[in-house]
Amino acid sequence: MEQFEPDRLSAAQIAAMRRSLTSGRGALTRRSLLRASGVGALTLGGLSALTACGIPPAKREGGAVASDDHSDQEKEINFSNWTEYMDTSDDEKTRPTLEEFTKRTGIQVKYTEDINDNVEFFGKIRPQLAAGQDTGRDLIVVTDWLAARIIRLGWAQKLDPSHLPHAYANLIPQFRNPDWDPGRAHSYPWTGIDTVIAYNSKATGGKKVDSVTQLLDDPSLKGRVGFLTEMRDSVGMTLLDQGKNPANFTTADYDAAIGRLQKGVDTKQIRRFTGNDYTADLDKGDLAACLAWAGDVIQLQAGNPDIKYAIPAAGYITSSDNLLVPVKARHKANAEKLIDYYYEPEVAAQLAAFISYVCPVEGVKEELAKIDPALADNPLIVPDKEMAAKAHAFRSLTSEEETAYEEKFAKLIGA
């Protein structure tokens, strides 16, 4: 069984994780939302939290440890999520979609916003997971890298497809088959996170910027281009531009992408590698164009009509936050009902209208249009077929690849 071995992390990996937490994907915001993401986003404190429990991992025999399900006798669910990741009423005193679920099913939802970052949360629940014990939670939302780890360790329950008719039918294709959970046997996405090209049309003189090649070669952009300090985003987008698939690439492909970016550094085409602090520079025009996260673009556009975005013809990088049922959860069937409920287009539309992340539900566009036509027409929230076809996930890495690749990237960005 594969075990998590934090002692194998290199200095470059730890530095990358710190960047993610402080200014990268780990610092992406939606109102007060703080999200730790990327490769593992481990701080030194997080490393201690993950190793201090001293409990051997539960054995996996053909999947997660079976749970005694009390759903028929106990009409309840304990649901842990991130802050500001659920729709609320105007006075913020109620959560309309959760209340409607309870009204419809009779199942009471104890909803807790106790996830502030992936590492901290994993450190909190790991002792119980490792011992094959109930965490006190029936449903959790974690970012793809952590979902992959929990599934790999046998700490997530396999979902019953017969309880998930809407989820099975309505999950959009781009999220259907991640390499870390083929066929979505253990997970369903709550939202998606896309990496695109953003530019300030005033700073570019009205010129559209729509490819990594343009970012790296256009002389009119020299010294005003930004790439991200997140390895998967910057290297992944460059791989795509070079005709390589981020879901299936070699070390030689990776090295070629690093070399391409290094040329941009050496020629001073790239101004700097940034975390989410690119938003201020892009807004002012100090950066004419850069790689950006879709959620930031939506927020920037609300205050600056000069902010535009483009989806490269070569494609873009996407990731997700995901719903999982932990081992020994007492109310698995009830949790599955709630997962399935959020894949009903009308319900998904209410959630998407509030949080403005990529909605993974087919058929949501028509329902979202009833709430806000502008949101329904925004492909950063509801990807159209053309955009969805260009979505690519960065493949899972071995621990050896992780170490080597992060060290090369750290040298590139001067970290």
Short mmCIF file of C-alpha atoms in Angstrom, two decimals:
data_model
loop_
_atom_site.label_atom_id
_atom_site.label_comp_id
_atom_site.label_asym_id
_atom_site.label_seq_id
_atom_site.Cartn_x
_atom_site.Cartn_y
_atom_site.Cartn_z
CA MET A 1 0.00 0.00 0.00
CA GLU A 2 1.29 3.44 -0.86
CA GLN A 3 1.85 5.53 2.25
CA PHE A 4 2.34 9.24 2.66
CA GLU A 5 6.02 9.87 3.41
CA PRO A 6 6.58 13.55 4.27
CA ASP A 7 10.21 12.87 5.18
CA ARG A 8 10.83 12.37 1.46
CA LEU A 9 9.90 15.95 0.61
CA SER A 10 12.76 18.00 -0.75
CA ALA A 11 13.50 21.61 0.15
CA ALA A 12 12.17 22.64 -3.28
CA GLN A 13 8.89 20.81 -2.68
CA ILE A 14 8.40 22.42 0.72
CA ALA A 15 9.18 25.84 -0.77
CA ALA A 16 6.62 25.21 -3.53
CA MET A 17 4.03 24.26 -0.95
CA ARG A 18 4.69 27.40 1.06
CA ARG A 19 4.22 29.49 -2.09
CA SER A 20 0.93 27.77 -2.79
CA LEU A 21 -0.38 28.51 0.68
CA THR A 22 0.71 32.13 0.90
CA SER A 23 0.09 33.48 -2.59
CA GLY A 24 -0.69 30.70 -5.03
CA ARG A 25 -3.62 28.35 -5.50
CA GLY A 26 -3.66 27.97 -1.74
CA ALA A 27 -4.52 31.64 -1.40
CA LEU A 28 -7.25 31.80 -4.00
CA THR A 29 -10.17 33.74 -2.57
CA ARG A 30 -13.93 33.76 -2.93
CA ARG A 31 -14.98 36.39 -0.40
CA SER A 32 -13.16 35.01 2.65
CA LEU A 33 -12.40 31.61 1.06
CA LEU A 34 -8.85 30.40 1.63
CA ARG A 35 -7.91 27.27 -0.22
CA ALA A 36 -4.72 25.24 0.08
CA SER A 37 -3.98 23.40 -3.11
CA GLY A 38 -1.26 22.31 -5.51
CA VAL A 39 1.04 19.44 -4.79
CA GLY A 40 0.44 19.19 -1.10
CA ALA A 41 0.69 22.73 0.19
CA LEU A 42 2.58 21.54 3.26
CA THR A 43 3.93 24.05 5.74
CA LEU A 44 6.37 22.84 8.35
CA GLY A 45 3.47 22.86 10.79
CA GLY A 46 1.50 20.80 8.33
CA LEU A 47 4.33 18.30 8.13
CA SER A 48 4.18 17.87 11.89
CA ALA A 49 0.44 17.47 11.85
CA LEU A 50 0.69 14.73 9.26
CA THR A 51 3.32 12.70 11.08
CA ALA A 52 2.63 13.24 14.77
CA CYS A 53 -0.29 10.87 15.19
CA GLY A 54 1.84 7.72 15.29
CA ILE A 55 -1.02 5.51 14.13
CA PRO A 56 -0.32 2.93 11.41
CA PRO A 57 -2.43 3.27 8.27
CA ALA A 58 -5.51 1.11 7.99
CA LYS A 59 -5.01 -1.77 5.59
CA ARG A 60 -6.76 -1.61 2.25
CA GLU A 61 -8.19 -4.84 0.90
CA GLY A 62 -9.92 -4.13 -2.39
CA GLY A 63 -10.84 -0.58 -1.44
CA ALA A 64 -11.86 1.38 1.65
CA VAL A 65 -12.82 -0.24 4.92
CA ALA A 66 -16.52 -1.04 4.90
CA SER A 67 -18.78 1.03 7.12
CA ASP A 68 -21.93 0.19 9.02
CA ASP A 69 -24.44 2.57 7.46
CA HIS A 70 -27.03 4.02 9.83
CA SER A 71 -28.78 6.15 7.23
CA ASP A 72 -32.12 4.36 7.54
CA GLN A 73 -32.25 4.85 11.31
CA GLU A 74 -30.53 8.24 11.56
CA LYS A 75 -31.81 10.89 9.17
CA GLU A 76 -28.78 13.14 9.35
CA ILE A 77 -25.54 14.10 7.59
CA ASN A 78 -22.38 15.72 8.94
CA PHE A 79 -20.97 17.81 6.08
CA SER A 80 -17.59 19.61 6.28
CA ASN A 81 -16.81 22.28 3.70
CA TRP A 82 -14.75 25.41 3.06
CA THR A 83 -15.94 28.83 4.20
CA GLU A 84 -18.12 30.78 1.74
CA TYR A 85 -18.55 27.70 -0.45
CA MET A 86 -22.32 27.36 -0.03
CA ASP A 87 -25.25 29.55 -1.03
CA THR A 88 -26.79 31.65 1.74
CA SER A 89 -29.85 33.87 2.05
CA ASP A 90 -29.49 37.64 1.73
CA ASP A 91 -29.31 38.00 5.51
CA GLU A 92 -26.81 35.09 5.63
CA LYS A 93 -28.90 33.35 8.29
CA THR A 94 -30.00 30.37 6.20
CA ARG A 95 -28.65 28.12 3.45
CA PRO A 96 -31.51 27.74 0.97
CA THR A 97 -30.37 24.66 -0.94
CA LEU A 98 -29.58 22.73 2.24
CA GLU A 99 -32.91 23.71 3.76
CA GLU A 100 -34.72 22.51 0.63
CA PHE A 101 -32.85 19.20 0.80
CA THR A 102 -34.01 18.67 4.37
CA LYS A 103 -37.57 19.63 3.48
CA ARG A 104 -37.57 17.15 0.61
CA THR A 105 -35.85 14.19 2.30
CA GLY A 106 -36.30 14.70 6.03
CA ILE A 107 -32.52 14.42 6.41
CA GLN A 108 -31.01 17.04 8.72
CA VAL A 109 -27.67 18.44 7.58
CA LYS A 110 -25.13 19.53 10.16
CA TYR A 111 -23.11 21.85 7.94
CA THR A 112 -19.70 22.91 9.27
CA GLU A 113 -17.27 25.35 7.63
CA ASP A 114 -14.23 23.82 9.28
CA ILE A 115 -11.89 23.51 6.28
CA ASN A 116 -9.48 26.42 5.96
CA ASP A 117 -6.78 24.61 4.02
CA ASN A 118 -6.25 21.05 2.85
CA VAL A 119 -3.18 20.35 4.96
CA GLU A 120 -4.64 21.58 8.23
CA PHE A 121 -7.84 19.62 7.63
CA PHE A 122 -6.01 16.44 6.65
CA GLY A 123 -3.92 16.70 9.81
CA LYS A 124 -7.15 16.95 11.78
CA ILE A 125 -8.81 13.85 10.34
CA ARG A 126 -5.78 11.69 9.52
CA PRO A 127 -5.51 9.90 12.90
CA GLN A 128 -9.07 8.60 12.61
CA LEU A 129 -8.70 7.73 8.93
CA ALA A 130 -5.46 5.87 9.54
CA ALA A 131 -7.02 3.87 12.38
CA GLY A 132 -10.12 3.03 10.34
CA GLN A 133 -12.31 5.07 12.68
CA ASP A 134 -15.26 7.39 12.10
CA THR A 135 -14.08 11.00 11.63
CA GLY A 136 -17.48 12.33 12.65
CA ARG A 137 -18.00 13.48 9.08
CA ASP A 138 -20.11 11.87 6.38
CA LEU A 139 -19.11 14.19 3.53
CA ILE A 140 -16.03 16.34 2.96
CA VAL A 141 -14.77 18.65 0.19
CA VAL A 142 -11.05 18.50 -0.63
CA THR A 143 -8.85 19.55 -3.57
CA ASP A 144 -7.90 16.96 -6.18
CA TRP A 145 -4.38 16.27 -4.92
CA LEU A 146 -5.70 15.45 -1.42
CA ALA A 147 -8.69 13.53 -2.78
CA ALA A 148 -6.20 11.44 -4.75
CA ARG A 149 -4.15 10.73 -1.65
CA ILE A 150 -7.16 9.79 0.49
CA ILE A 151 -8.47 7.46 -2.20
CA ARG A 152 -5.02 5.94 -2.79
CA LEU A 153 -4.69 5.16 0.92
CA GLY A 154 -8.08 3.46 0.97
CA TRP A 155 -9.65 6.09 3.22
CA ALA A 156 -12.59 7.04 1.00
CA GLN A 157 -15.64 4.83 0.52
CA LYS A 158 -16.64 3.63 -2.90
CA LEU A 159 -19.88 5.31 -3.93
CA ASP A 160 -23.01 3.41 -4.95
CA PRO A 161 -23.96 4.44 -8.52
CA SER A 162 -27.58 3.45 -7.91
CA HIS A 163 -27.81 6.28 -5.37
CA LEU A 164 -26.36 8.83 -7.81
CA PRO A 165 -28.56 8.93 -10.93
CA HIS A 166 -28.35 12.72 -11.41
CA ALA A 167 -24.62 12.84 -10.65
CA TYR A 168 -23.85 10.01 -13.05
CA ALA A 169 -25.97 11.52 -15.82
CA ASN A 170 -25.11 15.18 -15.38
CA LEU A 171 -21.37 15.30 -14.62
CA ILE A 172 -19.78 17.23 -17.47
CA PRO A 173 -17.22 15.27 -19.54
CA GLN A 174 -14.12 17.23 -18.55
CA PHE A 175 -14.36 15.99 -14.95
CA ARG A 176 -15.52 12.42 -15.59
CA ASN A 177 -12.31 10.43 -15.55
CA PRO A 178 -9.40 11.81 -13.50
CA ASP A 179 -6.38 9.53 -13.37
CA TRP A 180 -6.55 9.47 -9.57
CA ASP A 181 -10.18 8.24 -9.49
CA PRO A 182 -11.08 6.53 -12.78
CA GLY A 183 -14.79 6.69 -13.51
CA ARG A 184 -15.38 8.76 -10.36
CA ALA A 185 -15.79 5.61 -8.27
CA HIS A 186 -15.11 7.47 -4.99
CA SER A 187 -15.66 11.17 -5.68
CA TYR A 188 -17.68 13.84 -7.46
CA PRO A 189 -16.48 17.41 -8.08
CA TRP A 190 -18.01 20.24 -6.10
CA THR A 191 -16.45 22.92 -8.35
CA GLY A 192 -13.71 23.32 -10.94
CA ILE A 193 -10.72 25.72 -11.09
CA ASP A 194 -9.42 26.81 -14.50
CA THR A 195 -6.13 28.43 -15.55
CA VAL A 196 -6.50 30.82 -18.50
CA ILE A 197 -4.72 33.76 -20.13
CA ALA A 198 -5.77 37.18 -18.88
CA TYR A 199 -4.77 40.52 -20.35
CA ASN A 200 -5.40 44.23 -19.90
CA SER A 201 -6.60 45.44 -23.30
CA LYS A 202 -5.61 49.02 -22.50
CA ALA A 203 -2.06 47.90 -21.73
CA THR A 204 -1.87 45.78 -24.90
CA GLY A 205 -3.17 48.59 -27.10
CA GLY A 206 -6.29 46.60 -27.86
CA LYS A 207 -4.34 43.54 -28.97
CA LYS A 208 -5.78 40.16 -28.00
CA VAL A 209 -3.42 37.78 -26.21
CA ASP A 210 -4.51 34.18 -26.62
CA SER A 211 -1.52 31.82 -26.53
CA VAL A 212 1.53 30.96 -24.46
CA THR A 213 3.60 31.45 -27.61
CA GLN A 214 2.40 35.04 -27.73
CA LEU A 215 3.18 35.53 -24.05
CA LEU A 216 6.72 34.28 -24.61
CA ASP A 217 7.51 35.71 -28.05
CA ASP A 218 5.50 38.87 -28.71
CA PRO A 219 8.01 41.77 -28.53
CA SER A 220 5.26 44.27 -27.72
CA LEU A 221 4.67 42.41 -24.42
CA LYS A 222 8.35 42.18 -23.42
CA GLY A 223 8.86 42.79 -19.72
CA ARG A 224 5.13 42.89 -19.04
CA VAL A 225 4.29 39.17 -18.95
CA GLY A 226 3.49 37.11 -15.87
CA PHE A 227 3.55 33.37 -15.26
CA LEU A 228 2.46 31.60 -12.09
CA THR A 229 4.56 30.22 -9.25
CA GLU A 230 2.39 27.08 -9.38
CA MET A 231 4.39 24.49 -11.32
CA ARG A 232 1.38 22.60 -12.68
CA ASP A 233 -0.14 25.75 -14.14
CA SER A 234 2.91 27.34 -15.75
CA VAL A 235 4.50 24.12 -16.99
CA GLY A 236 1.15 22.57 -17.87
CA MET A 237 0.12 25.51 -20.03
CA THR A 238 3.55 25.48 -21.71
CA LEU A 239 3.33 21.75 -22.38
CA LEU A 240 0.00 22.30 -24.11
CA ASP A 241 1.46 25.12 -26.20
CA GLN A 242 4.23 22.73 -27.30
CA GLY A 243 1.70 20.15 -28.41
CA LYS A 244 2.14 17.86 -25.40
CA ASN A 245 -0.59 16.41 -23.20
CA PRO A 246 -0.21 17.32 -19.49
CA ALA A 247 -2.04 14.09 -18.65
CA ASN A 248 0.62 12.00 -20.43
CA PHE A 249 4.07 13.52 -20.78
CA THR A 250 7.68 12.41 -20.31
CA THR A 251 10.54 13.94 -18.36
CA ALA A 252 12.00 15.04 -21.69
CA ASP A 253 8.74 16.88 -22.43
CA TYR A 254 8.87 18.50 -19.02
CA ASP A 255 12.48 19.60 -19.50
CA ALA A 256 11.61 21.11 -22.89
CA ALA A 257 8.83 23.15 -21.29
CA ILE A 258 11.21 24.34 -18.56
CA GLY A 259 13.70 25.31 -21.25
CA ARG A 260 11.05 27.28 -23.10
CA LEU A 261 10.18 29.20 -19.95
CA GLN A 262 13.86 29.70 -19.12
CA LYS A 263 14.32 31.44 -22.46
CA GLY A 264 11.49 33.79 -21.50
CA VAL A 265 13.31 34.58 -18.27
CA ASP A 266 16.71 35.03 -19.95
CA THR A 267 15.35 37.41 -22.59
CA LYS A 268 13.39 39.30 -19.92
CA GLN A 269 10.16 38.62 -21.79
CA ILE A 270 8.74 37.37 -18.49
CA ARG A 271 8.53 40.14 -15.91
CA ARG A 272 8.05 37.78 -13.00
CA PHE A 273 6.44 34.63 -11.68
CA THR A 274 3.57 35.48 -9.36
CA GLY A 275 1.08 34.09 -6.93
CA ASN A 276 -2.36 35.66 -6.85
CA ASP A 277 -0.70 39.06 -6.45
CA TYR A 278 -0.78 39.32 -10.24
CA THR A 279 -4.29 40.74 -9.92
CA ALA A 280 -3.16 44.20 -8.81
CA ASP A 281 -0.49 44.46 -11.52
CA LEU A 282 -2.89 43.30 -14.22
CA ASP A 283 -5.55 45.72 -13.05
CA LYS A 284 -3.09 48.64 -13.22
CA GLY A 285 -1.55 47.50 -16.50
CA ASP A 286 1.92 46.89 -15.08
CA LEU A 287 1.38 43.37 -16.37
CA ALA A 288 -0.06 43.49 -19.86
CA ALA A 289 -0.84 39.76 -19.93
CA CYS A 290 -0.39 36.72 -17.71
CA LEU A 291 -1.59 33.30 -16.72
CA ALA A 292 -4.52 33.69 -14.35
CA TRP A 293 -7.16 31.76 -12.43
CA ALA A 294 -10.69 32.08 -13.76
CA GLY A 295 -12.21 33.06 -10.42
CA ASP A 296 -9.84 36.03 -10.20
CA VAL A 297 -10.72 37.09 -13.75
CA ILE A 298 -14.44 37.17 -12.95
CA GLN A 299 -13.79 39.37 -9.92
CA LEU A 300 -11.39 41.70 -11.82
CA GLN A 301 -13.84 42.16 -14.69
CA ALA A 302 -16.49 43.37 -12.26
CA GLY A 303 -14.37 46.45 -11.57
CA ASN A 304 -12.33 46.92 -14.74
CA PRO A 305 -13.81 46.55 -18.25
CA ASP A 306 -10.29 46.46 -19.74
CA ILE A 307 -9.64 43.02 -18.22
CA LYS A 308 -10.13 40.32 -20.85
CA TYR A 309 -9.35 36.63 -20.97
CA ALA A 310 -8.63 34.03 -23.62
CA ILE A 311 -8.69 30.26 -23.85
CA PRO A 312 -5.68 29.16 -25.93
CA ALA A 313 -6.41 26.99 -28.95
CA ALA A 314 -3.95 24.51 -27.45
CA GLY A 315 -6.08 24.16 -24.32
CA TYR A 316 -5.91 25.05 -20.65
CA ILE A 317 -5.25 23.44 -17.25
CA THR A 318 -8.13 22.58 -14.93
CA SER A 319 -8.42 21.09 -11.43
CA SER A 320 -11.26 20.52 -8.96
CA ASP A 321 -12.50 20.42 -5.38
CA ASN A 322 -14.22 17.11 -4.66
CA LEU A 323 -16.88 15.46 -2.49
CA LEU A 324 -15.74 12.32 -0.64
CA VAL A 325 -17.33 10.00 1.94
CA PRO A 326 -14.65 9.02 4.49
CA VAL A 327 -14.19 5.49 5.82
CA LYS A 328 -16.53 4.53 8.66
CA ALA A 329 -18.90 7.44 7.97
CA ARG A 330 -22.20 6.57 9.66
CA HIS A 331 -24.48 7.99 6.98
CA LYS A 332 -23.06 7.03 3.59
CA ALA A 333 -26.42 6.61 1.81
CA ASN A 334 -27.62 9.97 3.14
CA ALA A 335 -24.39 11.57 1.91
CA GLU A 336 -24.90 10.05 -1.51
CA LYS A 337 -28.38 11.53 -1.62
CA LEU A 338 -26.91 14.96 -0.92
CA ILE A 339 -24.24 14.54 -3.61
CA ASP A 340 -26.89 13.56 -6.09
CA TYR A 341 -29.11 16.48 -5.05
CA TYR A 342 -26.39 18.98 -6.01
CA TYR A 343 -26.25 17.45 -9.48
CA GLU A 344 -29.83 18.44 -10.20
CA PRO A 345 -29.44 21.41 -12.58
CA GLU A 346 -31.85 23.69 -10.68
CA VAL A 347 -29.99 23.14 -7.41
CA ALA A 348 -26.57 23.40 -9.07
CA ALA A 349 -27.62 26.73 -10.58
CA GLN A 350 -28.45 28.18 -7.17
CA LEU A 351 -25.04 27.15 -5.88
CA ALA A 352 -23.16 28.40 -8.97
CA ALA A 353 -24.91 31.77 -8.83
CA PHE A 354 -23.53 32.28 -5.36
CA ILE A 355 -19.97 30.98 -5.53
CA SER A 356 -19.09 31.71 -9.21
CA TYR A 357 -16.70 28.80 -9.71
CA VAL A 358 -16.80 26.36 -12.63
CA CYS A 359 -20.00 24.35 -12.31
CA PRO A 360 -19.50 20.64 -13.11
CA VAL A 361 -23.19 19.97 -13.82
CA GLU A 362 -24.58 19.41 -17.31
CA GLY A 363 -27.81 21.30 -17.98
CA VAL A 364 -27.12 24.07 -15.46
CA LYS A 365 -26.98 26.84 -18.07
CA GLU A 366 -30.72 27.04 -18.64
CA GLU A 367 -31.45 27.09 -14.91
CA LEU A 368 -28.72 29.64 -14.21
CA ALA A 369 -30.14 31.92 -16.91
CA LYS A 370 -33.33 32.18 -14.86
CA ILE A 371 -31.27 33.59 -12.01
CA ASP A 372 -28.72 35.72 -13.90
CA PRO A 373 -28.30 35.52 -17.71
CA ALA A 374 -24.80 37.03 -17.50
CA LEU A 375 -23.59 34.19 -15.29
CA ALA A 376 -25.20 31.61 -17.55
CA ASP A 377 -23.33 33.05 -20.55
CA ASN A 378 -19.97 33.13 -18.76
CA PRO A 379 -17.91 30.10 -19.87
CA LEU A 380 -15.67 30.56 -16.84
CA ILE A 381 -18.66 29.35 -14.80
CA VAL A 382 -20.51 27.25 -17.38
CA PRO A 383 -17.99 25.94 -19.92
CA ASP A 384 -19.44 25.61 -23.41
CA LYS A 385 -18.60 22.53 -25.48
CA GLU A 386 -15.69 24.25 -27.20
CA MET A 387 -14.12 25.33 -23.92
CA ALA A 388 -14.78 22.03 -22.17
CA ALA A 389 -13.06 20.19 -25.00
CA LYS A 390 -9.89 22.18 -24.33
CA ALA A 391 -9.67 21.30 -20.62
CA HIS A 392 -6.67 19.25 -19.50
CA ALA A 393 -5.62 17.97 -16.08
CA PHE A 394 -1.98 17.71 -15.04
CA ARG A 395 -1.22 14.05 -14.43
CA SER A 396 -0.40 12.55 -11.06
CA LEU A 397 3.32 12.41 -10.28
CA THR A 398 5.41 9.82 -8.50
CA SER A 399 7.30 11.01 -5.43
CA GLU A 400 10.53 10.87 -7.43
CA GLU A 401 9.07 12.97 -10.23
CA GLU A 402 7.63 15.39 -7.70
CA THR A 403 11.03 16.02 -6.18
CA ALA A 404 12.87 16.36 -9.50
CA TYR A 405 10.26 18.51 -11.21
CA GLU A 406 9.82 20.94 -8.31
CA GLU A 407 13.59 21.37 -8.02
CA LYS A 408 13.84 22.26 -11.70
CA PHE A 409 10.92 24.67 -11.43
CA ALA A 410 12.32 26.28 -8.32
CA LYS A 411 15.59 26.98 -10.14
CA LEU A 412 13.63 28.48 -13.04
CA ILE A 413 11.68 30.95 -10.91
CA GLY A 414 14.57 31.71 -8.56
CA ALA A 415 12.85 30.32 -5.49
#
